mmCIF file of C-alpha atoms in Angstrom:
data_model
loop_
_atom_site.group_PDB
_atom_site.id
_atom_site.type_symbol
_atom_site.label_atom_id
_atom_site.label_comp_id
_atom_site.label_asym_id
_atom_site.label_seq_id
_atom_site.Cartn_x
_atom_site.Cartn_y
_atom_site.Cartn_z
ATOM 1 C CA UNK I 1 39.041 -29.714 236.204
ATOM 2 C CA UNK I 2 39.582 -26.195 235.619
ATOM 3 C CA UNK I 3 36.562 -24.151 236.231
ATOM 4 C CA UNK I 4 35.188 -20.503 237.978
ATOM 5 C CA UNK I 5 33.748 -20.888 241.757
ATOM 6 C CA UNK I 6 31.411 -17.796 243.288
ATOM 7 C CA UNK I 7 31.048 -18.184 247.045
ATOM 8 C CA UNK I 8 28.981 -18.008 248.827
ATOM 9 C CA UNK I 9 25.733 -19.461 246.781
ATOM 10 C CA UNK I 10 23.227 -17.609 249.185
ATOM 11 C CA UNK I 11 23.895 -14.817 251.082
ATOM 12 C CA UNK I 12 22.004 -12.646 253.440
ATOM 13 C CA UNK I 13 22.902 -9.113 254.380
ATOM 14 C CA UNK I 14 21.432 -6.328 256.466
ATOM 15 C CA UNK I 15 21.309 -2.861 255.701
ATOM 16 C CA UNK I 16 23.821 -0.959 255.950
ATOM 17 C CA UNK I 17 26.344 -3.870 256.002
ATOM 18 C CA UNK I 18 29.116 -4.279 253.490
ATOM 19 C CA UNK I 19 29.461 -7.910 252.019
ATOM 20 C CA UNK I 20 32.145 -8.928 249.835
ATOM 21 C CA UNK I 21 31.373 -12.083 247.347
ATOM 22 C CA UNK I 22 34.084 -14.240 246.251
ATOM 23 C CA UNK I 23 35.295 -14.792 242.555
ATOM 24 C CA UNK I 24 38.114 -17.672 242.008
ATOM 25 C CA UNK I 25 38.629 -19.268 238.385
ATOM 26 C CA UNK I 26 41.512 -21.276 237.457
ATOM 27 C CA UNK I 27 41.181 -21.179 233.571
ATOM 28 C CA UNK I 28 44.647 -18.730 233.377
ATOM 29 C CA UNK I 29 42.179 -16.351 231.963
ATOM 30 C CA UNK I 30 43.040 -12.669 232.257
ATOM 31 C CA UNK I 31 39.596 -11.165 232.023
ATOM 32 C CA UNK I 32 37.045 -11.305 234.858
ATOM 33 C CA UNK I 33 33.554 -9.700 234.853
ATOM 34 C CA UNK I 34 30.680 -9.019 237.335
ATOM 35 C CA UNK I 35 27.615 -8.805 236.046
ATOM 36 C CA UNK I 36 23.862 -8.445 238.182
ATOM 37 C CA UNK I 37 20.694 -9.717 237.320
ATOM 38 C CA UNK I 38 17.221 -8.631 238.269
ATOM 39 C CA UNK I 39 14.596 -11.008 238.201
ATOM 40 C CA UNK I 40 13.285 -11.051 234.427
ATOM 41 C CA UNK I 41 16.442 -9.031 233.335
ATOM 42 C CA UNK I 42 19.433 -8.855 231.244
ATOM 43 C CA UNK I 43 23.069 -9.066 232.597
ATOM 44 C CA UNK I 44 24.442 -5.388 233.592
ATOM 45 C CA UNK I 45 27.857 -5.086 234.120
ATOM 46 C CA UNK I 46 29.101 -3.824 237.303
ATOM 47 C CA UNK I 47 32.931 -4.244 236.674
ATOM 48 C CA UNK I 48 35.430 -5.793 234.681
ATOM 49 C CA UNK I 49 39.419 -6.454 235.075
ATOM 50 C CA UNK I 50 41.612 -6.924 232.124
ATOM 51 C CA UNK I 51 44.809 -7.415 233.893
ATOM 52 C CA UNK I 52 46.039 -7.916 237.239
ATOM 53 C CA UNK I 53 45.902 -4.914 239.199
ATOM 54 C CA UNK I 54 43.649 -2.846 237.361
ATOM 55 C CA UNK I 55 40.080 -2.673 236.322
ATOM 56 C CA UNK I 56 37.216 -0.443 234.948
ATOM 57 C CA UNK I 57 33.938 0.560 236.208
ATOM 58 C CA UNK I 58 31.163 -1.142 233.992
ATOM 59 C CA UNK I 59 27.350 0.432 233.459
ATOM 60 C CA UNK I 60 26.083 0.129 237.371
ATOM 61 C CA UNK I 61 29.242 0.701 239.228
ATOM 62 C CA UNK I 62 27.589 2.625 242.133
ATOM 63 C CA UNK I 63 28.303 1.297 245.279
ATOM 64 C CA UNK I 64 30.521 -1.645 244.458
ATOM 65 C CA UNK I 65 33.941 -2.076 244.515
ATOM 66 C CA UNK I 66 36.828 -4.223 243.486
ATOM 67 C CA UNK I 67 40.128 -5.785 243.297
ATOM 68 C CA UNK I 68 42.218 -7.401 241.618
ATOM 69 C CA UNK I 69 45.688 -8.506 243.364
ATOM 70 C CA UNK I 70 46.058 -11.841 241.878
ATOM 71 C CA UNK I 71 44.946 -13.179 238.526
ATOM 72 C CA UNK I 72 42.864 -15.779 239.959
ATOM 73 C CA UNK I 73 40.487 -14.186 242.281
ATOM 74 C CA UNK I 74 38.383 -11.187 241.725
ATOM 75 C CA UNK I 75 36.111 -10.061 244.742
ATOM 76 C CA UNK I 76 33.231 -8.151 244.479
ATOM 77 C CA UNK I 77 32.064 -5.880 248.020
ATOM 78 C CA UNK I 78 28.586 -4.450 247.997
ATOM 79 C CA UNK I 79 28.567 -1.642 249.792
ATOM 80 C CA UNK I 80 26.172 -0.145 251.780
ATOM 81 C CA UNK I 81 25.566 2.931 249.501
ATOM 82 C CA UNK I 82 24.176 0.221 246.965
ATOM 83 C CA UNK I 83 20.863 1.163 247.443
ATOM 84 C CA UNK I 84 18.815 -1.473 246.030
ATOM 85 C CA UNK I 85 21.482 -4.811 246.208
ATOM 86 C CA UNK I 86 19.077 -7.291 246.079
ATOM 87 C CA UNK I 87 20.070 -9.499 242.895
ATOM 88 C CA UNK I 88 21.415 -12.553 241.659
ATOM 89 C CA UNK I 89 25.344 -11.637 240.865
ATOM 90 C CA UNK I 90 27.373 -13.734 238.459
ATOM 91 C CA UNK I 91 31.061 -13.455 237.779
ATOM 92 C CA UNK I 92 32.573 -14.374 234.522
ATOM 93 C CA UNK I 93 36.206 -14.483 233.346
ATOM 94 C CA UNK I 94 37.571 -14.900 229.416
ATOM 95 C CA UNK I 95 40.733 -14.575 227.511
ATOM 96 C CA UNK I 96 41.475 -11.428 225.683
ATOM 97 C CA UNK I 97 44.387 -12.827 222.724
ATOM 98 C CA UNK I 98 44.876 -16.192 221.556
ATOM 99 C CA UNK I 99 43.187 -18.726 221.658
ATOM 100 C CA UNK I 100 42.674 -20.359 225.438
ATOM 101 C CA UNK I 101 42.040 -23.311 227.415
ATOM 102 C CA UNK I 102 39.312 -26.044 225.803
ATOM 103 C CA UNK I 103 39.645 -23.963 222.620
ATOM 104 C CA UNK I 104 37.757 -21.057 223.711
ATOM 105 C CA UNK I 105 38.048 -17.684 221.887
ATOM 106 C CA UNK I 106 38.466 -14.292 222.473
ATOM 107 C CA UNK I 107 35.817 -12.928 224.894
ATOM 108 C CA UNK I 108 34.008 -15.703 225.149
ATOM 109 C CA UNK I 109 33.062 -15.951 228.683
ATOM 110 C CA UNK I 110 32.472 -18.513 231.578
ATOM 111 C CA UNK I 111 30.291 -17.873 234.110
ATOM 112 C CA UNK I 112 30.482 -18.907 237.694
ATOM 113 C CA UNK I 113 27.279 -20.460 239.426
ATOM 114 C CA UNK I 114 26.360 -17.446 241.575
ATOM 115 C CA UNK I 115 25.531 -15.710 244.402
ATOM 116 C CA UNK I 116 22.167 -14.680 245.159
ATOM 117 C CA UNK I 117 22.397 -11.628 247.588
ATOM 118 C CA UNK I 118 18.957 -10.706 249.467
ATOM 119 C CA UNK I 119 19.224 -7.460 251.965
ATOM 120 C CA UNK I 120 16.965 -7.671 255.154
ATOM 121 C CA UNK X 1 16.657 1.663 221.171
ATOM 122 C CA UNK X 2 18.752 -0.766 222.794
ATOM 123 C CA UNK X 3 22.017 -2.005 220.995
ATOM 124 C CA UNK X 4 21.356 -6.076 221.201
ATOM 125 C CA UNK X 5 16.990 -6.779 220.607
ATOM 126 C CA UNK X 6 15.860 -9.754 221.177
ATOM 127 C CA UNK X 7 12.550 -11.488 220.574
ATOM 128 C CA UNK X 8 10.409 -10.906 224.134
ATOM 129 C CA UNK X 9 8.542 -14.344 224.123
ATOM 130 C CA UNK X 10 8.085 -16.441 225.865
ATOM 131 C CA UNK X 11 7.651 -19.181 222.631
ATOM 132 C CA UNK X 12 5.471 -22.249 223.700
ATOM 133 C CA UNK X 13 6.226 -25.013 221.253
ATOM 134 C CA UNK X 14 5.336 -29.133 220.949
ATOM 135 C CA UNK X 15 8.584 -31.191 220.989
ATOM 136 C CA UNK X 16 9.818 -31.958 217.560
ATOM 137 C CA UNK X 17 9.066 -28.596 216.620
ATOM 138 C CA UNK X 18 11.740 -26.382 214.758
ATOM 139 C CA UNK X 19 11.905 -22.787 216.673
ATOM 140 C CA UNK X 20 14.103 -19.944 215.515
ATOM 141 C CA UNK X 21 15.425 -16.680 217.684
ATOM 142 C CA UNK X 22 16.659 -13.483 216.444
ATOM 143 C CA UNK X 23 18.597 -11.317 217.620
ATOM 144 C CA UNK X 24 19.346 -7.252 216.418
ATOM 145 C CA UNK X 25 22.362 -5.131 217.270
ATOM 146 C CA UNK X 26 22.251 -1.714 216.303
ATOM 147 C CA UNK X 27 25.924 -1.087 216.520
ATOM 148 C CA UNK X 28 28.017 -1.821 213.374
ATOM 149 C CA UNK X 29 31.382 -2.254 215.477
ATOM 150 C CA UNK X 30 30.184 -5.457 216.820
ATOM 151 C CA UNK X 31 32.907 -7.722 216.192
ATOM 152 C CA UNK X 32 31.881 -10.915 217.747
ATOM 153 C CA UNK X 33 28.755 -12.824 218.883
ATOM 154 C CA UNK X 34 27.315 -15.470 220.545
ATOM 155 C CA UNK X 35 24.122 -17.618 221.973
ATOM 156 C CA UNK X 36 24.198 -18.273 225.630
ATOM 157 C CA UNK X 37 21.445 -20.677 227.291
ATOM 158 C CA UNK X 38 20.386 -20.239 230.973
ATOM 159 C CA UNK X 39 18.298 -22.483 233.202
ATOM 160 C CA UNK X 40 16.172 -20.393 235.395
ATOM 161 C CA UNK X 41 18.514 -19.349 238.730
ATOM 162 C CA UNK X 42 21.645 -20.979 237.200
ATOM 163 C CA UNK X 43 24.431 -19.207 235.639
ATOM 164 C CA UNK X 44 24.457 -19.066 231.307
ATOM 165 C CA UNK X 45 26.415 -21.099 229.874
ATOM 166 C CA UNK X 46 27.795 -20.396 226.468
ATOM 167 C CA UNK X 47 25.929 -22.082 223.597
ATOM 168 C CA UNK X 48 27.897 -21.253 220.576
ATOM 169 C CA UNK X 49 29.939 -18.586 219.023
ATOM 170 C CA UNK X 50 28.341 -17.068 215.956
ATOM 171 C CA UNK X 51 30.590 -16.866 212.896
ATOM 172 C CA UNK X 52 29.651 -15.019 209.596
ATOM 173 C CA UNK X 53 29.931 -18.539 207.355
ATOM 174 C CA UNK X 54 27.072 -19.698 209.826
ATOM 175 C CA UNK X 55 27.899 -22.778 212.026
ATOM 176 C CA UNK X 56 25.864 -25.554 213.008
ATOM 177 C CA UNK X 57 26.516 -28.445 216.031
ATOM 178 C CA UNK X 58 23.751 -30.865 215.742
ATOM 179 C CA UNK X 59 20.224 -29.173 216.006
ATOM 180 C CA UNK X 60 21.673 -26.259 216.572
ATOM 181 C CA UNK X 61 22.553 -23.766 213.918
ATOM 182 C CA UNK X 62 23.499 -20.060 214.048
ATOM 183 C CA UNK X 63 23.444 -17.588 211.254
ATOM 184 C CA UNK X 64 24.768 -13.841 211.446
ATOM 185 C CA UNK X 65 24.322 -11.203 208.908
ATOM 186 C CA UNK X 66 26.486 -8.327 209.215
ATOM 187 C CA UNK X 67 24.573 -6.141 206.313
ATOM 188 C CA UNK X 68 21.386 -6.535 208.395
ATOM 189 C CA UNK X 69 23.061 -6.583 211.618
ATOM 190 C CA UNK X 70 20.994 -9.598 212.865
ATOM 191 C CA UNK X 71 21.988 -13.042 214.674
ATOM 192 C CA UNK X 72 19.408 -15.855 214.438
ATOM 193 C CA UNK X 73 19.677 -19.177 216.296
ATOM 194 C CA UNK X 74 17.949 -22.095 214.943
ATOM 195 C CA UNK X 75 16.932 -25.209 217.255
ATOM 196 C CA UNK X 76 15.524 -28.076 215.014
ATOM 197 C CA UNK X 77 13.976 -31.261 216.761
ATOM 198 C CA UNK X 78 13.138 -29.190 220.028
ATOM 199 C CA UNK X 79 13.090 -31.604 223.254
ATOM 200 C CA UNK X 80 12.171 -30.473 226.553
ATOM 201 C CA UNK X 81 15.485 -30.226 227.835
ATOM 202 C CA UNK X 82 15.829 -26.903 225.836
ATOM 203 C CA UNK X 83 13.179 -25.422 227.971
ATOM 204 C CA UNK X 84 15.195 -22.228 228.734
ATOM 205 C CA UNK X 85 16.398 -18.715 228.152
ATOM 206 C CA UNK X 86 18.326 -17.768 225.136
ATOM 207 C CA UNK X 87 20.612 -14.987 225.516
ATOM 208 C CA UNK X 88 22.284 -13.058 222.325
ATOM 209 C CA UNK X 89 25.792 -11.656 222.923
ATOM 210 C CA UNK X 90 27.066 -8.980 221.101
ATOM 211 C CA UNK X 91 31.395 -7.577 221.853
ATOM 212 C CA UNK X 92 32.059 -4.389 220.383
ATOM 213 C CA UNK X 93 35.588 -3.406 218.855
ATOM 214 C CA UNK X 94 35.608 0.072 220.419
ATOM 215 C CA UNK X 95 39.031 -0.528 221.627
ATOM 216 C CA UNK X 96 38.092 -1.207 224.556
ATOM 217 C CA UNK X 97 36.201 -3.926 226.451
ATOM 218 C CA UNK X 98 32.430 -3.682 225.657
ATOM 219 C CA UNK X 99 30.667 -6.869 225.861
ATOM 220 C CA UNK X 100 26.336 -6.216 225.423
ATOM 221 C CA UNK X 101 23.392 -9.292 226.884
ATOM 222 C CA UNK X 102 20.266 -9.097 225.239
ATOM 223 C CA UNK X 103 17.568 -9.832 227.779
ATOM 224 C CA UNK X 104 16.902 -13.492 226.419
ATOM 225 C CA UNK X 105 14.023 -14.818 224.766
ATOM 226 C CA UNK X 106 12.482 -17.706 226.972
ATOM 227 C CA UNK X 107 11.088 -20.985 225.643
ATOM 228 C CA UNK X 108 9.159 -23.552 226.584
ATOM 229 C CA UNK X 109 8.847 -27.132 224.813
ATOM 230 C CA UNK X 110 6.121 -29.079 225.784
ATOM 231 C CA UNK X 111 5.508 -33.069 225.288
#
């Protein structure tokens, strides 16, 4: 069943420590997102990847980074110059023409289940 | 002003009660929309997609009005398993990627 995984669900860092979160989905979607949530918050996005290989800094890109070497997997590292990483960060992935798998449209997107990263 | 509003809630309602959330976007390239739900600590999920003839799937019906720029969702028959928040989604047509959360209107259905 074709779906998105975030690993790991929990994750515990200490400062000054770069983590790196994991983002697979196997929907053949070319889009993939990371968004963070604060407690009582919208989603902001960090970054987002239209095609393999490339991607664009979202609203909060400070102290993140990316890549994006295959279409499948899109890892997010928090680095230690986030200064306040403490969030619950969700990765999402769409298609951007056509019409995709289970009839889904254009930019409709699928969220993973998670990670909920708490600095010590 | 932010460019997706949504109603700050929380709503309390009975079950079998009819609730309805809207939803404001202040930017008139918005080209598509949606309602997400999410459970609290769990991922949203997408609801429905928002289309200008309106849609409905069973108690659930979604209206959007492009002159007003507004998106309303309508939940008839509430039960308690729609005890959540309601997210409006609003992707712009700037030609590029700009995809906008409102920060959800919570409910909570009570027996």
């Amino acid at each position: 069943d074709g779906g998105i995984t975030q690993s790991p669900k929990y994750l515990f860092r200490k400062e000054g420590q770069n983590v790196t979160l994991s983002c697979e989905q196997n929907l053949n979607h070319d889009a993939m997102y990371w968004y963070r949530q604060d407690p009582g918050q919208g989603l902001r996005l960090i970054y987002y990847s239209q095609i393999v290989n490339d991607f664009q800094k979202g609203d909060i890109a400070e102290g993140y980074s990316v890549s994006r070497e295959k279409k499948e997997s899109f890892p997010l590292t928090v680095t230690s110059a986030q200064k306040n990483p403490t969030a619950f960060y969700l990765c999402a992935s769409s298609i951007v023409r056509g019409q995709g798998a289970r009839g889904s449209r254009i930019n409709e997107q699928f969220f993973g289940p998670g990670t909920r990263l708490t600095v010590l | 002003r932010k460019e997706v509003e949504q109603d700050p809630g929380p709503f309390n309602v009975p079950e079998g009660a009819t609730v309805a959330f809207n939803c404001t976007y202040s930017n008139s390239a918005s080209q598509s929309f949606f309602w997400y739900r999410q459970d609290c600590r769990k991922e949203p999920k997408l609801l429905m997609s928002v289309y200008s003839s309106g849609n409905e799937d069973g108690r659930f019906t979604a209206q959007l009005n492009r002159a007003s720029q507004y998106i309303s969702l309508l939940i008839r028959d509430s039960k308690l398993s729609d005890s959540a928040t309601y997210l409006c989604v609003v992707n712009l047509n700037t030609g590029g990627f700009k995809t906008i959360f409102g920060a959800g209107t919570r409910l909570f259905v009570k027996a």
